[in-house]
Amino acid sequence: MKPLRMLKNWLLETIKGANHRVYEHSLQNSECEGMGTTIVAAICTEQFISLAHVGDSRAYLQNDMGLNQLTNDHSLVSELVRSGEISEEEAEHHPRKNVLLRALGTDVSVEIDCRTIVVEEYDILLLCSDGLSNKLSNDDMSAILNSEESLESKSEQFIRLANAAGGEDNISVVLVNY
């Protein structure tokens, strides 16, 4: 088996295992019935990134072309935008913005989106929960990523600004600089 295929299979199987554990926990603990979570994960090598995700946690790549969202949210509002029923602007304040169509642990099996992209020197990968992406604009995120600050300082700035904008959801940030 080719190394890329092996990495992708490992990533998918690991997420399926996590799905199974969360699902089983919810069945065995009535207070957790129906619980679920989102995930965005990456395997990073010097030449490529293999991404997998479920839900509305996101991956972005900052490069010469600007900030590009690499994942598509598995949410009701994202489907409404993709189908043309509402605009991006309407989606930002939609009352059902938090309704997920896919989540980790809510069912015995889960559909996982996976893709591999080639990276170049100076690209920056951003993995984040919706606690960040719902609070900062793409322009704000790009400005932080383009700053001369360290990765740690950039991460701290992301969290500080998301908290200042309301911060009512968890805020997770991972940065990888090539």
CSV table of N, CA and C in Angstrom, one decimal:
chain,number,residue,atom,x,y,z
A,1,MET,N,0.8,-1.2,0.0
A,1,MET,CA,0.0,0.0,0.0
A,1,MET,C,0.9,1.2,0.0
A,2,LYS,N,0.5,2.2,-0.8
A,2,LYS,CA,1.3,3.5,-0.9
A,2,LYS,C,1.2,4.2,0.5
A,3,PRO,N,2.3,4.9,0.8
A,3,PRO,CA,2.3,5.7,2.1
A,3,PRO,C,1.2,6.7,2.2
A,4,LEU,N,0.8,7.4,1.2
A,4,LEU,CA,-0.2,8.4,1.3
A,4,LEU,C,-1.6,7.7,1.6
A,5,ARG,N,-1.8,6.6,0.9
A,5,ARG,CA,-3.1,5.8,1.2
A,5,ARG,C,-3.1,5.3,2.6
A,6,MET,N,-1.9,4.8,3.1
A,6,MET,CA,-1.8,4.3,4.5
A,6,MET,C,-2.1,5.4,5.5
A,7,LEU,N,-1.6,6.6,5.3
A,7,LEU,CA,-1.8,7.7,6.2
A,7,LEU,C,-3.3,8.1,6.2
A,8,LYS,N,-3.9,8.2,5.0
A,8,LYS,CA,-5.3,8.5,4.9
A,8,LYS,C,-6.2,7.4,5.6
A,9,ASN,N,-5.9,6.2,5.4
A,9,ASN,CA,-6.6,5.1,6.0
A,9,ASN,C,-6.5,5.2,7.5
A,10,TRP,N,-5.2,5.4,8.0
A,10,TRP,CA,-5.0,5.5,9.4
A,10,TRP,C,-5.9,6.7,10.0
A,11,LEU,N,-5.9,7.8,9.3
A,11,LEU,CA,-6.6,9.0,9.8
A,11,LEU,C,-8.1,8.7,9.8
A,12,LEU,N,-8.7,8.1,8.8
A,12,LEU,CA,-10.1,7.7,8.7
A,12,LEU,C,-10.4,6.7,9.8
A,13,GLU,N,-9.6,5.7,10.0
A,13,GLU,CA,-9.9,4.6,11.0
A,13,GLU,C,-9.8,5.2,12.4
A,14,THR,N,-8.9,6.1,12.6
A,14,THR,CA,-8.8,6.7,14.0
A,14,THR,C,-10.0,7.6,14.3
A,15,ILE,N,-10.5,8.3,13.3
A,15,ILE,CA,-11.7,9.1,13.5
A,15,ILE,C,-13.0,8.2,13.7
A,16,LYS,N,-13.0,7.1,12.9
A,16,LYS,CA,-14.1,6.2,13.1
A,16,LYS,C,-14.1,5.6,14.5
A,17,GLY,N,-12.9,5.3,15.0
A,17,GLY,CA,-12.8,4.8,16.3
A,17,GLY,C,-13.2,5.8,17.4
A,18,ALA,N,-12.9,7.0,17.2
A,18,ALA,CA,-13.3,8.1,18.1
A,18,ALA,C,-14.9,8.2,18.1
A,19,ASN,N,-15.4,8.1,16.9
A,19,ASN,CA,-16.9,8.1,16.7
A,19,ASN,C,-17.5,7.0,17.5
A,20,HIS,N,-17.0,5.8,17.4
A,20,HIS,CA,-17.5,4.7,18.1
A,20,HIS,C,-17.5,4.9,19.6
A,21,ARG,N,-16.3,5.4,20.1
A,21,ARG,CA,-16.2,5.6,21.6
A,21,ARG,C,-17.2,6.6,22.1
A,22,VAL,N,-17.4,7.7,21.4
A,22,VAL,CA,-18.3,8.8,21.8
A,22,VAL,C,-19.7,8.2,21.7
A,23,TYR,N,-20.1,7.5,20.7
A,23,TYR,CA,-21.4,6.9,20.5
A,23,TYR,C,-21.7,5.9,21.6
A,24,GLU,N,-20.8,5.1,21.9
A,24,GLU,CA,-21.0,4.1,23.0
A,24,GLU,C,-21.1,4.7,24.3
A,25,HIS,N,-20.3,5.8,24.6
A,25,HIS,CA,-20.4,6.5,25.8
A,25,HIS,C,-21.8,7.1,26.0
A,26,SER,N,-22.3,7.7,24.9
A,26,SER,CA,-23.7,8.3,25.0
A,26,SER,C,-24.8,7.2,25.3
A,27,LEU,N,-24.6,6.0,24.8
A,27,LEU,CA,-25.5,5.0,25.0
A,27,LEU,C,-25.5,4.5,26.5
A,28,GLN,N,-24.3,4.5,27.1
A,28,GLN,CA,-24.1,3.9,28.4
A,28,GLN,C,-24.3,5.0,29.5
A,29,ASN,N,-24.5,6.2,29.1
A,29,ASN,CA,-24.7,7.3,30.1
A,29,ASN,C,-25.8,8.2,29.7
A,30,SER,N,-27.0,8.0,30.3
A,30,SER,CA,-28.2,8.7,29.8
A,30,SER,C,-28.1,10.2,29.8
A,31,GLU,N,-27.2,10.8,30.7
A,31,GLU,CA,-27.1,12.3,30.6
A,31,GLU,C,-26.3,12.7,29.4
A,32,CYS,N,-25.7,11.8,28.7
A,32,CYS,CA,-25.0,12.1,27.4
A,32,CYS,C,-25.7,11.7,26.2
A,33,GLU,N,-27.0,11.3,26.3
A,33,GLU,CA,-27.7,10.9,25.2
A,33,GLU,C,-27.8,11.9,24.1
A,34,GLY,N,-27.5,11.5,22.9
A,34,GLY,CA,-27.5,12.5,21.7
A,34,GLY,C,-26.4,13.4,21.6
A,35,MET,N,-25.4,13.2,22.5
A,35,MET,CA,-24.2,14.2,22.4
A,35,MET,C,-23.4,13.8,21.2
A,36,GLY,N,-22.7,14.8,20.7
A,36,GLY,CA,-21.8,14.7,19.6
A,36,GLY,C,-20.8,15.8,19.6
A,37,THR,N,-19.8,15.7,18.7
A,37,THR,CA,-18.8,16.8,18.6
A,37,THR,C,-18.4,16.9,17.2
A,38,THR,N,-17.5,17.8,16.9
A,38,THR,CA,-16.9,18.0,15.6
A,38,THR,C,-15.4,17.7,15.7
A,39,ILE,N,-14.9,17.5,14.5
A,39,ILE,CA,-13.4,17.2,14.5
A,39,ILE,C,-12.9,17.7,13.1
A,40,VAL,N,-11.7,18.3,13.2
A,40,VAL,CA,-10.9,18.5,12.0
A,40,VAL,C,-9.5,18.1,12.4
A,41,ALA,N,-8.9,17.2,11.6
A,41,ALA,CA,-7.6,16.6,11.9
A,41,ALA,C,-6.7,16.7,10.6
A,42,ALA,N,-5.4,16.7,10.9
A,42,ALA,CA,-4.5,16.7,9.8
A,42,ALA,C,-3.2,15.9,10.0
A,43,ILE,N,-2.8,15.3,9.0
A,43,ILE,CA,-1.4,14.7,9.0
A,43,ILE,C,-0.6,15.6,8.1
A,44,CYS,N,0.5,16.1,8.7
A,44,CYS,CA,1.3,17.1,7.9
A,44,CYS,C,2.7,16.5,7.6
A,45,THR,N,3.0,16.5,6.4
A,45,THR,CA,4.4,16.1,6.0
A,45,THR,C,5.0,17.3,5.3
A,46,GLU,N,6.3,17.2,4.9
A,46,GLU,CA,6.9,18.3,4.3
A,46,GLU,C,6.3,18.7,2.9
A,47,GLN,N,5.7,17.8,2.3
A,47,GLN,CA,5.1,18.0,0.9
A,47,GLN,C,3.6,18.2,0.9
A,48,PHE,N,2.9,17.6,1.8
A,48,PHE,CA,1.4,17.6,1.7
A,48,PHE,C,0.8,17.5,3.1
A,49,ILE,N,-0.5,17.8,3.1
A,49,ILE,CA,-1.4,17.8,4.3
A,49,ILE,C,-2.5,16.9,3.9
A,50,SER,N,-2.8,15.9,4.7
A,50,SER,CA,-4.0,15.1,4.6
A,50,SER,C,-5.0,15.5,5.7
A,51,LEU,N,-6.2,16.0,5.3
A,51,LEU,CA,-7.2,16.5,6.2
A,51,LEU,C,-8.4,15.6,6.3
A,52,ALA,N,-9.0,15.6,7.4
A,52,ALA,CA,-10.3,14.9,7.6
A,52,ALA,C,-11.1,15.7,8.5
A,53,HIS,N,-12.4,15.7,8.3
A,53,HIS,CA,-13.3,16.5,9.2
A,53,HIS,C,-14.7,16.0,9.1
A,54,VAL,N,-15.4,16.3,10.3
A,54,VAL,CA,-16.8,16.1,10.4
A,54,VAL,C,-17.4,17.2,11.2
A,55,GLY,N,-18.4,17.8,10.7
A,55,GLY,CA,-19.1,18.9,11.4
A,55,GLY,C,-18.6,20.3,10.9
A,56,ASP,N,-18.5,21.3,11.8
A,56,ASP,CA,-18.2,22.6,11.4
A,56,ASP,C,-16.9,23.2,12.0
A,57,SER,N,-16.0,22.3,12.5
A,57,SER,CA,-14.7,22.7,12.7
A,57,SER,C,-14.0,22.8,11.4
A,58,ARG,N,-13.1,23.7,11.2
A,58,ARG,CA,-12.5,24.0,9.9
A,58,ARG,C,-11.0,24.0,9.7
A,59,ALA,N,-10.6,23.8,8.5
A,59,ALA,CA,-9.2,24.0,8.1
A,59,ALA,C,-9.1,25.1,7.1
A,60,TYR,N,-8.1,25.9,7.2
A,60,TYR,CA,-7.8,27.0,6.3
A,60,TYR,C,-6.3,26.9,5.9
A,61,LEU,N,-6.0,27.4,4.7
A,61,LEU,CA,-4.6,27.5,4.3
A,61,LEU,C,-4.3,28.9,3.9
A,62,GLN,N,-3.3,29.5,4.6
A,62,GLN,CA,-2.9,30.9,4.2
A,62,GLN,C,-1.6,30.7,3.3
A,63,ASN,N,-1.7,31.3,2.1
A,63,ASN,CA,-0.5,31.2,1.2
A,63,ASN,C,-0.5,32.4,0.3
A,64,ASP,N,0.2,32.4,-0.8
A,64,ASP,CA,0.3,33.5,-1.7
A,64,ASP,C,-1.0,34.0,-2.2
A,65,MET,N,-2.0,33.0,-2.3
A,65,MET,CA,-3.3,33.3,-2.8
A,65,MET,C,-4.3,33.9,-1.8
A,66,GLY,N,-3.8,34.0,-0.5
A,66,GLY,CA,-4.6,34.5,0.5
A,66,GLY,C,-5.1,33.4,1.4
A,67,LEU,N,-6.2,33.6,2.1
A,67,LEU,CA,-6.7,32.6,3.1
A,67,LEU,C,-7.8,31.8,2.4
A,68,ASN,N,-7.6,30.5,2.3
A,68,ASN,CA,-8.6,29.6,1.7
A,68,ASN,C,-9.1,28.6,2.6
A,69,GLN,N,-10.5,28.5,2.7
A,69,GLN,CA,-11.1,27.5,3.6
A,69,GLN,C,-11.0,26.2,2.8
A,70,LEU,N,-10.5,25.2,3.5
A,70,LEU,CA,-10.2,23.9,2.9
A,70,LEU,C,-11.4,22.9,3.1
A,71,THR,N,-12.2,23.2,4.1
A,71,THR,CA,-13.3,22.2,4.5
A,71,THR,C,-14.6,22.9,4.3
A,72,ASN,N,-15.6,22.1,4.1
A,72,ASN,CA,-17.0,22.6,4.0
A,72,ASN,C,-17.8,22.1,5.2
A,73,ASP,N,-18.4,23.1,5.9
A,73,ASP,CA,-19.2,22.8,7.1
A,73,ASP,C,-20.3,21.8,6.8
A,74,HIS,N,-20.5,20.9,7.7
A,74,HIS,CA,-21.7,19.9,7.6
A,74,HIS,C,-22.8,20.5,8.5
A,75,SER,N,-23.4,21.6,8.0
A,75,SER,CA,-24.4,22.2,8.8
A,75,SER,C,-25.6,22.6,7.9
A,76,LEU,N,-26.7,22.8,8.5
A,76,LEU,CA,-27.9,23.2,7.8
A,76,LEU,C,-27.7,24.5,7.0
A,77,VAL,N,-27.2,25.5,7.7
A,77,VAL,CA,-27.0,26.8,7.1
A,77,VAL,C,-26.0,26.7,5.9
A,78,SER,N,-25.0,25.9,6.0
A,78,SER,CA,-24.1,25.8,4.9
A,78,SER,C,-24.7,25.1,3.7
A,79,GLU,N,-25.6,24.2,3.9
A,79,GLU,CA,-26.4,23.5,2.9
A,79,GLU,C,-27.3,24.6,2.2
A,80,LEU,N,-27.9,25.4,3.0
A,80,LEU,CA,-28.8,26.4,2.5
A,80,LEU,C,-28.0,27.4,1.6
A,81,VAL,N,-26.8,27.8,2.0
A,81,VAL,CA,-26.0,28.6,1.2
A,81,VAL,C,-25.6,27.9,-0.1
A,82,ARG,N,-25.1,26.7,0.0
A,82,ARG,CA,-24.7,26.0,-1.2
A,82,ARG,C,-25.8,25.8,-2.2
A,83,SER,N,-27.0,25.6,-1.7
A,83,SER,CA,-28.2,25.4,-2.6
A,83,SER,C,-28.7,26.8,-3.1
A,84,GLY,N,-28.2,27.9,-2.6
A,84,GLY,CA,-28.6,29.2,-3.1
A,84,GLY,C,-29.9,29.7,-2.4
A,85,GLU,N,-30.3,29.0,-1.3
A,85,GLU,CA,-31.6,29.5,-0.6
A,85,GLU,C,-31.3,30.7,0.2
A,86,ILE,N,-30.1,30.8,0.8
A,86,ILE,CA,-29.8,32.0,1.5
A,86,ILE,C,-28.3,32.5,1.1
A,87,SER,N,-28.0,33.7,1.4
A,87,SER,CA,-26.7,34.3,1.1
A,87,SER,C,-25.7,34.0,2.2
A,88,GLU,N,-24.5,34.2,1.9
A,88,GLU,CA,-23.4,34.1,3.0
A,88,GLU,C,-23.7,35.1,4.1
A,89,GLU,N,-24.2,36.3,3.8
A,89,GLU,CA,-24.5,37.3,4.8
A,89,GLU,C,-25.7,36.9,5.7
A,90,GLU,N,-26.7,36.3,5.1
A,90,GLU,CA,-27.8,35.8,5.8
A,90,GLU,C,-27.4,34.6,6.7
A,91,ALA,N,-26.5,33.8,6.3
A,91,ALA,CA,-26.0,32.7,7.0
A,91,ALA,C,-25.3,33.1,8.3
A,92,GLU,N,-24.6,34.2,8.3
A,92,GLU,CA,-23.9,34.7,9.5
A,92,GLU,C,-24.8,34.9,10.7
A,93,HIS,N,-26.1,35.2,10.5
A,93,HIS,CA,-27.0,35.5,11.6
A,93,HIS,C,-28.2,34.6,11.6
A,94,HIS,N,-28.2,33.5,10.9
A,94,HIS,CA,-29.3,32.6,10.8
A,94,HIS,C,-29.6,32.0,12.1
A,95,PRO,N,-30.9,31.9,12.5
A,95,PRO,CA,-31.3,31.3,13.8
A,95,PRO,C,-30.9,29.8,14.0
A,96,ARG,N,-30.7,29.1,12.9
A,96,ARG,CA,-30.4,27.7,12.9
A,96,ARG,C,-28.9,27.4,12.6
A,97,LYS,N,-28.1,28.4,12.8
A,97,LYS,CA,-26.7,28.3,12.4
A,97,LYS,C,-25.9,27.2,13.1
A,98,ASN,N,-26.4,26.8,14.3
A,98,ASN,CA,-25.7,25.8,15.0
A,98,ASN,C,-26.2,24.4,14.8
A,99,VAL,N,-27.1,24.2,13.8
A,99,VAL,CA,-27.6,22.8,13.5
A,99,VAL,C,-26.7,22.1,12.6
A,100,LEU,N,-26.1,21.0,13.1
A,100,LEU,CA,-25.2,20.2,12.3
A,100,LEU,C,-25.9,19.1,11.6
A,101,LEU,N,-25.5,18.8,10.4
A,101,LEU,CA,-26.0,17.6,9.7
A,101,LEU,C,-25.2,16.4,9.9
A,102,ARG,N,-23.9,16.6,10.3
A,102,ARG,CA,-23.0,15.5,10.6
A,102,ARG,C,-22.2,15.9,11.8
A,103,ALA,N,-22.1,14.9,12.7
A,103,ALA,CA,-21.3,15.1,13.9
A,103,ALA,C,-20.7,13.8,14.3
A,104,LEU,N,-19.6,13.9,15.1
A,104,LEU,CA,-18.9,12.7,15.6
A,104,LEU,C,-19.7,12.2,16.8
A,105,GLY,N,-20.0,10.9,16.8
A,105,GLY,CA,-20.6,10.3,18.0
A,105,GLY,C,-22.1,10.3,18.1
A,106,THR,N,-22.8,10.8,17.1
A,106,THR,CA,-24.3,10.9,17.2
A,106,THR,C,-24.9,9.6,16.5
A,107,ASP,N,-24.1,8.8,15.8
A,107,ASP,CA,-24.7,7.7,15.2
A,107,ASP,C,-23.6,6.6,15.2
A,108,VAL,N,-24.0,5.3,14.9
A,108,VAL,CA,-23.1,4.2,15.0
A,108,VAL,C,-21.9,4.4,13.9
A,109,SER,N,-22.2,5.0,12.8
A,109,SER,CA,-21.2,5.2,11.8
A,109,SER,C,-21.2,6.7,11.4
A,110,VAL,N,-20.2,7.2,10.8
A,110,VAL,CA,-20.1,8.6,10.4
A,110,VAL,C,-19.4,8.7,9.1
A,111,GLU,N,-19.9,9.6,8.3
A,111,GLU,CA,-19.3,10.0,7.0
A,111,GLU,C,-18.2,11.0,7.2
A,112,ILE,N,-17.0,10.8,6.8
A,112,ILE,CA,-15.9,11.7,7.0
A,112,ILE,C,-15.4,12.2,5.7
A,113,ASP,N,-15.2,13.5,5.6
A,113,ASP,CA,-14.6,14.1,4.4
A,113,ASP,C,-13.1,14.1,4.6
A,114,CYS,N,-12.4,13.7,3.5
A,114,CYS,CA,-11.0,13.6,3.6
A,114,CYS,C,-10.4,14.1,2.3
A,115,ARG,N,-9.3,14.9,2.3
A,115,ARG,CA,-8.6,15.4,1.1
A,115,ARG,C,-7.2,15.6,1.4
A,116,THR,N,-6.4,15.6,0.4
A,116,THR,CA,-4.9,15.8,0.5
A,116,THR,C,-4.6,17.0,-0.4
A,117,ILE,N,-3.8,17.9,0.2
A,117,ILE,CA,-3.3,19.1,-0.6
A,117,ILE,C,-1.8,19.2,-0.5
A,118,VAL,N,-1.2,19.7,-1.6
A,118,VAL,CA,0.2,20.0,-1.6
A,118,VAL,C,0.5,21.3,-1.0
A,119,VAL,N,1.5,21.4,-0.2
A,119,VAL,CA,1.9,22.7,0.5
A,119,VAL,C,3.3,23.1,0.0
A,120,GLU,N,3.5,24.4,0.2
A,120,GLU,CA,4.7,25.1,-0.2
A,120,GLU,C,5.3,25.8,1.0
A,121,GLU,N,6.6,26.1,0.9
A,121,GLU,CA,7.3,26.9,1.9
A,121,GLU,C,6.5,28.2,2.2
A,122,TYR,N,6.4,28.5,3.5
A,122,TYR,CA,5.7,29.6,4.1
A,122,TYR,C,4.2,29.5,4.1
A,123,ASP,N,3.6,28.4,3.6
A,123,ASP,CA,2.2,28.2,3.8
A,123,ASP,C,1.9,28.1,5.3
A,124,ILE,N,0.7,28.5,5.8
A,124,ILE,CA,0.3,28.3,7.1
A,124,ILE,C,-1.0,27.6,7.2
A,125,LEU,N,-1.1,26.5,7.9
A,125,LEU,CA,-2.3,25.7,8.1
A,125,LEU,C,-2.9,26.2,9.4
A,126,LEU,N,-4.2,26.5,9.3
A,126,LEU,CA,-5.0,26.8,10.5
A,126,LEU,C,-6.1,25.8,10.7
A,127,LEU,N,-6.2,25.1,11.8
A,127,LEU,CA,-7.3,24.2,12.2
A,127,LEU,C,-8.0,24.9,13.3
A,128,CYS,N,-9.3,25.0,13.3
A,128,CYS,CA,-10.0,25.7,14.4
A,128,CYS,C,-11.4,25.2,14.5
A,129,SER,N,-11.9,25.4,15.7
A,129,SER,CA,-13.3,25.1,16.0
A,129,SER,C,-14.2,26.3,15.6
A,130,ASP,N,-15.5,26.1,15.5
A,130,ASP,CA,-16.4,27.2,15.1
A,130,ASP,C,-16.4,28.3,16.2
A,131,GLY,N,-15.9,28.1,17.4
A,131,GLY,CA,-15.8,29.1,18.3
A,131,GLY,C,-14.9,30.2,17.9
A,132,LEU,N,-14.0,29.9,17.0
A,132,LEU,CA,-13.1,30.9,16.3
A,132,LEU,C,-13.7,31.4,15.0
A,133,SER,N,-14.0,30.5,14.1
A,133,SER,CA,-14.4,30.9,12.8
A,133,SER,C,-15.8,31.6,12.8
A,134,ASN,N,-16.6,31.4,13.8
A,134,ASN,CA,-17.9,32.2,13.9
A,134,ASN,C,-17.7,33.6,14.4
A,135,LYS,N,-16.5,33.9,15.0
A,135,LYS,CA,-16.3,35.2,15.6
A,135,LYS,C,-15.4,36.1,14.9
A,136,LEU,N,-14.5,35.5,14.0
A,136,LEU,CA,-13.5,36.4,13.3
A,136,LEU,C,-13.8,36.2,11.8
A,137,SER,N,-13.7,37.3,11.1
A,137,SER,CA,-13.8,37.3,9.6
A,137,SER,C,-12.6,36.7,9.0
A,138,ASN,N,-12.7,36.3,7.8
A,138,ASN,CA,-11.6,35.8,7.0
A,138,ASN,C,-10.5,36.9,6.9
A,139,ASP,N,-10.9,38.1,6.8
A,139,ASP,CA,-9.9,39.2,6.7
A,139,ASP,C,-9.1,39.3,8.0
A,140,ASP,N,-9.8,39.2,9.1
A,140,ASP,CA,-9.2,39.3,10.4
A,140,ASP,C,-8.2,38.1,10.6
A,141,MET,N,-8.7,36.9,10.2
A,141,MET,CA,-7.8,35.8,10.4
A,141,MET,C,-6.6,35.9,9.5
A,142,SER,N,-6.8,36.4,8.3
A,142,SER,CA,-5.7,36.5,7.3
A,142,SER,C,-4.6,37.5,7.8
A,143,ALA,N,-5.1,38.6,8.4
A,143,ALA,CA,-4.2,39.7,8.9
A,143,ALA,C,-3.4,39.1,10.1
A,144,ILE,N,-4.0,38.3,10.9
A,144,ILE,CA,-3.2,37.7,12.0
A,144,ILE,C,-2.2,36.7,11.5
A,145,LEU,N,-2.6,35.9,10.5
A,145,LEU,CA,-1.7,34.9,9.9
A,145,LEU,C,-0.5,35.6,9.2
A,146,ASN,N,-0.8,36.7,8.6
A,146,ASN,CA,0.3,37.5,7.8
A,146,ASN,C,1.2,38.3,8.7
A,147,SER,N,0.9,38.4,10.0
A,147,SER,CA,1.7,39.2,10.9
A,147,SER,C,3.0,38.6,11.1
A,148,GLU,N,4.0,39.3,11.6
A,148,GLU,CA,5.3,38.8,11.9
A,148,GLU,C,5.4,38.1,13.3
A,149,GLU,N,4.3,38.0,13.9
A,149,GLU,CA,4.3,37.4,15.3
A,149,GLU,C,4.7,35.9,15.2
A,150,SER,N,5.0,35.3,16.3
A,150,SER,CA,5.3,33.9,16.4
A,150,SER,C,4.0,33.1,16.3
A,151,LEU,N,4.0,31.8,16.0
A,151,LEU,CA,2.8,31.0,16.0
A,151,LEU,C,2.1,31.1,17.3
A,152,GLU,N,2.8,31.0,18.4
A,152,GLU,CA,2.2,31.1,19.7
A,152,GLU,C,1.4,32.4,19.9
A,153,SER,N,2.1,33.5,19.5
A,153,SER,CA,1.4,34.8,19.7
A,153,SER,C,0.2,34.9,18.8
A,154,LYS,N,0.3,34.4,17.6
A,154,LYS,CA,-0.9,34.4,16.7
A,154,LYS,C,-2.0,33.6,17.3
A,155,SER,N,-1.7,32.4,17.8
A,155,SER,CA,-2.8,31.6,18.4
A,155,SER,C,-3.4,32.3,19.6
A,156,GLU,N,-2.6,33.0,20.4
A,156,GLU,CA,-3.1,33.7,21.6
A,156,GLU,C,-4.0,34.9,21.1
A,157,GLN,N,-3.6,35.5,20.0
A,157,GLN,CA,-4.4,36.7,19.5
A,157,GLN,C,-5.7,36.2,18.9
A,158,PHE,N,-5.7,35.0,18.2
A,158,PHE,CA,-7.0,34.4,17.8
A,158,PHE,C,-7.9,34.2,18.9
A,159,ILE,N,-7.5,33.6,20.0
A,159,ILE,CA,-8.3,33.3,21.1
A,159,ILE,C,-8.8,34.6,21.8
A,160,ARG,N,-7.9,35.5,22.0
A,160,ARG,CA,-8.3,36.8,22.7
A,160,ARG,C,-9.3,37.5,21.9
A,161,LEU,N,-9.2,37.6,20.6
A,161,LEU,CA,-10.2,38.3,19.8
A,161,LEU,C,-11.5,37.6,19.7
A,162,ALA,N,-11.5,36.2,19.6
A,162,ALA,CA,-12.7,35.5,19.6
A,162,ALA,C,-13.5,35.6,20.9
A,163,ASN,N,-12.7,35.6,22.0
A,163,ASN,CA,-13.4,35.8,23.4
A,163,ASN,C,-13.9,37.2,23.5
A,164,ALA,N,-13.2,38.2,22.9
A,164,ALA,CA,-13.7,39.6,23.0
A,164,ALA,C,-14.9,39.8,22.1
A,165,ALA,N,-15.1,39.0,21.1
A,165,ALA,CA,-16.3,39.0,20.3
A,165,ALA,C,-17.5,38.2,20.8
A,166,GLY,N,-17.4,37.7,22.0
A,166,GLY,CA,-18.5,37.0,22.6
A,166,GLY,C,-18.0,35.7,23.3
A,167,GLY,N,-17.2,34.9,22.6
A,167,GLY,CA,-16.6,33.7,23.1
A,167,GLY,C,-17.5,32.7,23.9
A,168,GLU,N,-18.7,32.6,23.4
A,168,GLU,CA,-19.6,31.7,24.1
A,168,GLU,C,-19.4,30.2,23.8
A,169,ASP,N,-18.6,29.9,22.8
A,169,ASP,CA,-18.4,28.5,22.4
A,169,ASP,C,-16.9,28.2,22.7
A,170,ASN,N,-16.5,26.9,22.7
A,170,ASN,CA,-15.1,26.6,22.8
A,170,ASN,C,-14.3,27.1,21.6
A,171,ILE,N,-13.1,27.5,21.9
A,171,ILE,CA,-12.2,28.1,20.9
A,171,ILE,C,-10.9,27.2,20.8
A,172,SER,N,-10.8,26.5,19.7
A,172,SER,CA,-9.6,25.7,19.5
A,172,SER,C,-8.9,26.2,18.3
A,173,VAL,N,-7.5,26.2,18.4
A,173,VAL,CA,-6.7,26.7,17.4
A,173,VAL,C,-5.4,25.9,17.3
A,174,VAL,N,-5.1,25.5,16.0
A,174,VAL,CA,-3.8,24.8,15.8
A,174,VAL,C,-3.2,25.5,14.5
A,175,LEU,N,-2.0,25.9,14.6
A,175,LEU,CA,-1.3,26.5,13.5
A,175,LEU,C,0.0,25.7,13.1
A,176,VAL,N,0.2,25.5,11.8
A,176,VAL,CA,1.4,24.8,11.3
A,176,VAL,C,2.0,25.7,10.3
A,177,ASN,N,3.2,26.1,10.5
A,177,ASN,CA,3.9,26.9,9.5
A,177,ASN,C,4.9,26.1,8.7
A,178,TYR,N,4.8,26.2,7.4
A,178,TYR,CA,5.8,25.5,6.5
A,178,TYR,C,6.9,26.3,6.1
